[in-house]
Amino acid sequence: RFVETMKLLKLITIEEQKHEAAAVTVQRHWRRAKIRADHKSMCDGAIMIQRTVRMFVQSKRFALRVRSVVKIQSVFRGALCRKEAERRAVSAIVLQRTWRMQCCRSLFLKKKRCALKAQALFRAYACVRQYHAMREGVICIQRLYRSHVEKQRHHAKRDSAAIVMQCAIRGYIARERFVETMKLIACITFHLIRLEEQKHEAAAVTV
């Protein structure tokens, strides 16, 4: 019985050793699996962190590039808008200059036509006055001459000497009046010509 008991104990011991070895093996595999799982979890976490950091860095770079592109686009569009505004401003200035030049030219032509019309009217008035003055002088001379002739006819026999003296005096007076009339006409003509020259000179200076 002792031997059987020893054998039984030995078997039990061997079984326990086997169980213990099996338990150690299971523990070893479980710990290895846990370590692998922890390592994989840590690797996944590190990869996730790296991915997040890289994504953040890339988003920052992308945002910086987008801001740079937007700034370049805004500068380029601003340059284009400034060029367009300058071109439109130059076009507007050219249009304003052309319009003002046309207005000034129209006003100048209108003033010139008015001045020419006024000159023509003044010259016509001066010519009419000169004609009337000459006509009155000629009529006066004719009247005096006719009266002289009539008086000579009526008083040729009776008052020849007085008539001759009267005719001489009247002729002298008529000549003096005619000379004064002609001098007046010449003076008026000279002043009119001088006034016309001054107006032409003023018009030339204005142009």
Tab-separated table of C-alpha atoms in Angstrom:
chain	number	residue	atom	x	y	z
A	1	ARG	CA	0.000	0.000	0.000
A	2	PHE	CA	2.870	2.346	0.716
A	3	VAL	CA	4.289	1.797	-2.730
A	4	GLU	CA	0.955	2.391	-4.311
A	5	THR	CA	0.584	5.487	-2.242
A	6	MET	CA	4.051	6.691	-3.336
A	7	LYS	CA	3.205	5.932	-6.932
A	8	LEU	CA	-0.054	7.775	-6.540
A	9	LEU	CA	1.732	10.717	-4.967
A	10	LYS	CA	4.300	10.628	-7.701
A	11	LEU	CA	1.577	10.574	-10.318
A	12	ILE	CA	-0.202	13.390	-8.563
A	13	THR	CA	3.037	15.325	-8.393
A	14	ILE	CA	3.668	14.708	-12.068
A	15	GLU	CA	0.125	15.774	-12.866
A	16	GLU	CA	0.569	18.869	-10.795
A	17	GLN	CA	3.832	19.610	-12.498
A	18	LYS	CA	2.140	19.124	-15.848
A	19	HIS	CA	-0.713	21.385	-14.789
A	20	GLU	CA	1.748	23.919	-13.455
A	21	ALA	CA	3.770	23.724	-16.672
A	22	ALA	CA	0.578	24.046	-18.669
A	23	ALA	CA	-0.498	26.994	-16.510
A	24	VAL	CA	2.927	28.628	-16.958
A	25	THR	CA	2.678	28.068	-20.701
A	26	VAL	CA	-0.814	29.513	-20.772
A	27	GLN	CA	0.320	32.458	-18.685
A	28	ARG	CA	3.337	32.964	-20.932
A	29	HIS	CA	1.168	32.940	-24.068
A	30	TRP	CA	-1.425	35.172	-22.424
A	31	ARG	CA	1.229	37.653	-21.317
A	32	ARG	CA	2.816	37.540	-24.776
A	33	ALA	CA	-0.601	38.067	-26.373
A	34	LYS	CA	-1.308	40.906	-23.921
A	35	ILE	CA	2.075	42.468	-24.611
A	36	ARG	CA	1.455	42.138	-28.333
A	37	ALA	CA	-2.022	43.595	-27.906
A	38	ASP	CA	-0.621	46.441	-25.777
A	39	HIS	CA	2.167	46.986	-28.294
A	40	LYS	CA	-0.328	46.954	-31.144
A	41	SER	CA	-2.560	49.345	-29.214
A	42	MET	CA	0.405	51.589	-28.530
A	43	CYS	CA	1.472	51.385	-32.193
A	44	ASP	CA	-2.095	52.152	-33.279
A	45	GLY	CA	-2.192	55.083	-30.846
A	46	ALA	CA	1.184	56.335	-32.053
A	47	ILE	CA	0.069	55.931	-35.671
A	48	MET	CA	-3.158	57.758	-34.865
A	49	ILE	CA	-1.191	60.523	-33.125
A	50	GLN	CA	1.248	60.709	-36.038
A	51	ARG	CA	-1.660	60.750	-38.488
A	52	THR	CA	-3.396	63.493	-36.494
A	53	VAL	CA	-0.194	65.535	-36.205
A	54	ARG	CA	0.613	65.092	-39.882
A	55	MET	CA	-2.969	65.949	-40.802
A	56	PHE	CA	-2.777	69.070	-38.596
A	57	VAL	CA	0.578	70.047	-40.122
A	58	GLN	CA	-0.736	69.411	-43.626
A	59	SER	CA	-3.906	71.382	-42.871
A	60	LYS	CA	-1.739	74.243	-41.566
A	61	ARG	CA	0.424	74.083	-44.681
A	62	PHE	CA	-2.646	73.879	-46.874
A	63	ALA	CA	-4.253	76.832	-45.071
A	64	LEU	CA	-0.993	78.796	-45.432
A	65	ARG	CA	-0.813	77.948	-49.124
A	66	VAL	CA	-4.483	78.858	-49.557
A	67	ARG	CA	-3.868	82.195	-47.823
A	68	SER	CA	-0.815	82.775	-50.011
A	69	VAL	CA	-2.776	81.907	-53.151
A	70	VAL	CA	-5.666	84.118	-52.058
A	71	LYS	CA	-3.261	86.967	-51.320
A	72	ILE	CA	-1.577	86.549	-54.715
A	73	GLN	CA	-4.996	86.455	-56.382
A	74	SER	CA	-6.111	89.560	-54.488
A	75	VAL	CA	-2.906	91.406	-55.432
A	76	PHE	CA	-3.266	90.368	-59.073
A	77	ARG	CA	-6.948	91.266	-59.154
A	78	GLY	CA	-6.176	94.570	-57.435
A	79	ALA	CA	-3.529	95.306	-60.084
A	80	LEU	CA	-6.013	94.433	-62.838
A	81	CYS	CA	-8.706	96.590	-61.221
A	82	ARG	CA	-6.261	99.488	-60.848
A	83	LYS	CA	-5.228	99.159	-64.485
A	84	GLU	CA	-8.865	99.057	-65.544
A	85	ALA	CA	-9.652	102.058	-63.332
A	86	GLU	CA	-6.686	103.979	-64.771
A	87	ARG	CA	-7.767	103.090	-68.305
A	88	ARG	CA	-11.313	104.216	-67.596
A	89	ALA	CA	-10.031	107.390	-65.939
A	90	VAL	CA	-7.867	108.157	-68.978
A	91	SER	CA	-10.825	107.463	-71.278
A	92	ALA	CA	-13.049	109.722	-69.176
A	93	ILE	CA	-10.392	112.481	-69.233
A	94	VAL	CA	-10.090	112.158	-73.017
A	95	LEU	CA	-13.880	112.325	-73.381
A	96	GLN	CA	-14.074	115.342	-71.061
A	97	ARG	CA	-11.245	117.062	-72.934
A	98	THR	CA	-12.914	116.387	-76.283
A	99	TRP	CA	-16.291	117.581	-74.998
A	100	ARG	CA	-14.808	120.739	-73.470
A	101	MET	CA	-12.845	121.419	-76.639
A	102	GLN	CA	-16.024	120.997	-78.687
A	103	CYS	CA	-17.941	123.297	-76.333
A	104	CYS	CA	-15.166	125.920	-76.424
A	105	ARG	CA	-14.986	125.653	-80.204
A	106	SER	CA	-18.766	126.034	-80.541
A	107	LEU	CA	-18.744	129.018	-78.161
A	108	PHE	CA	-15.827	130.573	-80.038
A	109	LEU	CA	-17.569	130.120	-83.389
A	110	LYS	CA	-20.773	131.569	-81.952
A	111	LYS	CA	-18.914	134.581	-80.573
A	112	LYS	CA	-17.070	134.960	-83.855
A	113	ARG	CA	-20.346	134.905	-85.801
A	114	CYS	CA	-21.812	137.466	-83.411
A	115	ALA	CA	-18.720	139.658	-83.739
A	116	LEU	CA	-18.796	139.386	-87.536
A	117	LYS	CA	-22.493	140.218	-87.552
A	118	ALA	CA	-21.923	143.195	-85.256
A	119	GLN	CA	-19.029	144.358	-87.445
A	120	ALA	CA	-21.173	143.982	-90.562
A	121	LEU	CA	-24.017	145.926	-88.941
A	122	PHE	CA	-21.648	148.630	-87.733
A	123	ARG	CA	-20.018	148.908	-91.146
A	124	ALA	CA	-23.439	149.049	-92.797
A	125	TYR	CA	-24.502	151.736	-90.333
A	126	ALA	CA	-21.280	153.668	-90.951
A	127	CYS	CA	-21.716	153.363	-94.719
A	128	VAL	CA	-25.336	154.510	-94.453
A	129	ARG	CA	-24.311	157.473	-92.317
A	130	GLN	CA	-21.521	158.315	-94.736
A	131	TYR	CA	-23.898	158.009	-97.664
A	132	HIS	CA	-26.485	160.223	-95.984
A	133	ALA	CA	-23.839	162.784	-95.086
A	134	MET	CA	-22.507	162.832	-98.646
A	135	ARG	CA	-26.043	162.963	-100.008
A	136	GLU	CA	-26.941	165.876	-97.759
A	137	GLY	CA	-23.760	167.655	-98.809
A	138	VAL	CA	-24.458	167.067	-102.491
A	139	ILE	CA	-28.089	168.130	-102.068
A	140	CYS	CA	-26.970	171.252	-100.261
A	141	ILE	CA	-24.493	172.021	-103.015
A	142	GLN	CA	-27.147	171.363	-105.659
A	143	ARG	CA	-29.619	173.534	-103.817
A	144	LEU	CA	-27.125	176.318	-103.490
A	145	TYR	CA	-26.098	176.002	-107.099
A	146	ARG	CA	-29.657	175.917	-108.319
A	147	SER	CA	-30.595	178.904	-106.203
A	148	HIS	CA	-27.562	180.652	-107.512
A	149	VAL	CA	-28.520	179.847	-111.086
A	150	GLU	CA	-32.085	180.969	-110.500
A	151	LYS	CA	-30.953	184.161	-108.910
A	152	GLN	CA	-28.575	184.757	-111.764
A	153	ARG	CA	-31.398	184.271	-114.221
A	154	HIS	CA	-33.742	186.634	-112.407
A	155	HIS	CA	-31.233	189.298	-111.464
A	156	ALA	CA	-28.726	189.072	-114.309
A	157	LYS	CA	-29.464	192.542	-115.650
A	158	ARG	CA	-30.220	194.395	-112.493
A	159	ASP	CA	-27.861	193.054	-109.881
A	160	SER	CA	-25.004	191.537	-111.843
A	161	ALA	CA	-22.267	192.778	-109.565
A	162	ALA	CA	-24.118	191.841	-106.365
A	163	ILE	CA	-25.100	188.511	-107.836
A	164	VAL	CA	-21.507	187.776	-108.802
A	165	MET	CA	-20.345	188.623	-105.286
A	166	GLN	CA	-23.133	186.593	-103.768
A	167	CYS	CA	-22.316	183.672	-106.022
A	168	ALA	CA	-18.649	183.888	-105.132
A	169	ILE	CA	-19.441	184.052	-101.424
A	170	ARG	CA	-21.962	181.273	-101.629
A	171	GLY	CA	-19.626	179.176	-103.707
A	172	TYR	CA	-16.882	179.754	-101.188
A	173	ILE	CA	-19.239	178.861	-98.337
A	174	ALA	CA	-20.429	175.795	-100.211
A	175	ARG	CA	-16.876	174.774	-100.885
A	176	GLU	CA	-15.957	175.287	-97.266
A	177	ARG	CA	-18.952	173.268	-96.187
A	178	PHE	CA	-18.098	170.587	-98.704
A	179	VAL	CA	-14.488	170.549	-97.533
A	180	GLU	CA	-15.638	170.362	-93.907
A	181	THR	CA	-18.075	167.606	-94.855
A	182	MET	CA	-15.359	165.695	-96.666
A	183	LYS	CA	-12.977	166.193	-93.742
A	184	LEU	CA	-15.665	164.948	-91.376
A	185	ILE	CA	-16.325	161.979	-93.644
A	186	ALA	CA	-12.580	161.241	-93.885
A	187	CYS	CA	-12.206	161.518	-90.100
A	188	ILE	CA	-15.175	159.191	-89.491
A	189	THR	CA	-13.815	156.742	-92.082
A	190	PHE	CA	-10.360	156.837	-90.470
A	191	HIS	CA	-11.832	156.217	-87.016
A	192	LEU	CA	-13.987	153.386	-88.348
A	193	ILE	CA	-11.005	151.774	-90.078
A	194	ARG	CA	-8.928	152.172	-86.911
A	195	LEU	CA	-11.713	150.641	-84.804
A	196	GLU	CA	-11.982	147.746	-87.264
A	197	GLU	CA	-8.214	147.136	-87.093
A	198	GLN	CA	-8.309	147.184	-83.299
A	199	LYS	CA	-11.159	144.665	-83.307
A	200	HIS	CA	-9.262	142.424	-85.751
A	201	GLU	CA	-6.161	142.638	-83.558
A	202	ALA	CA	-8.218	141.829	-80.442
A	203	ALA	CA	-9.833	138.896	-82.234
A	204	ALA	CA	-6.419	137.621	-83.385
A	205	VAL	CA	-5.031	137.888	-79.850
A	206	THR	CA	-8.067	136.064	-78.463
A	207	VAL	CA	-7.667	133.215	-80.973
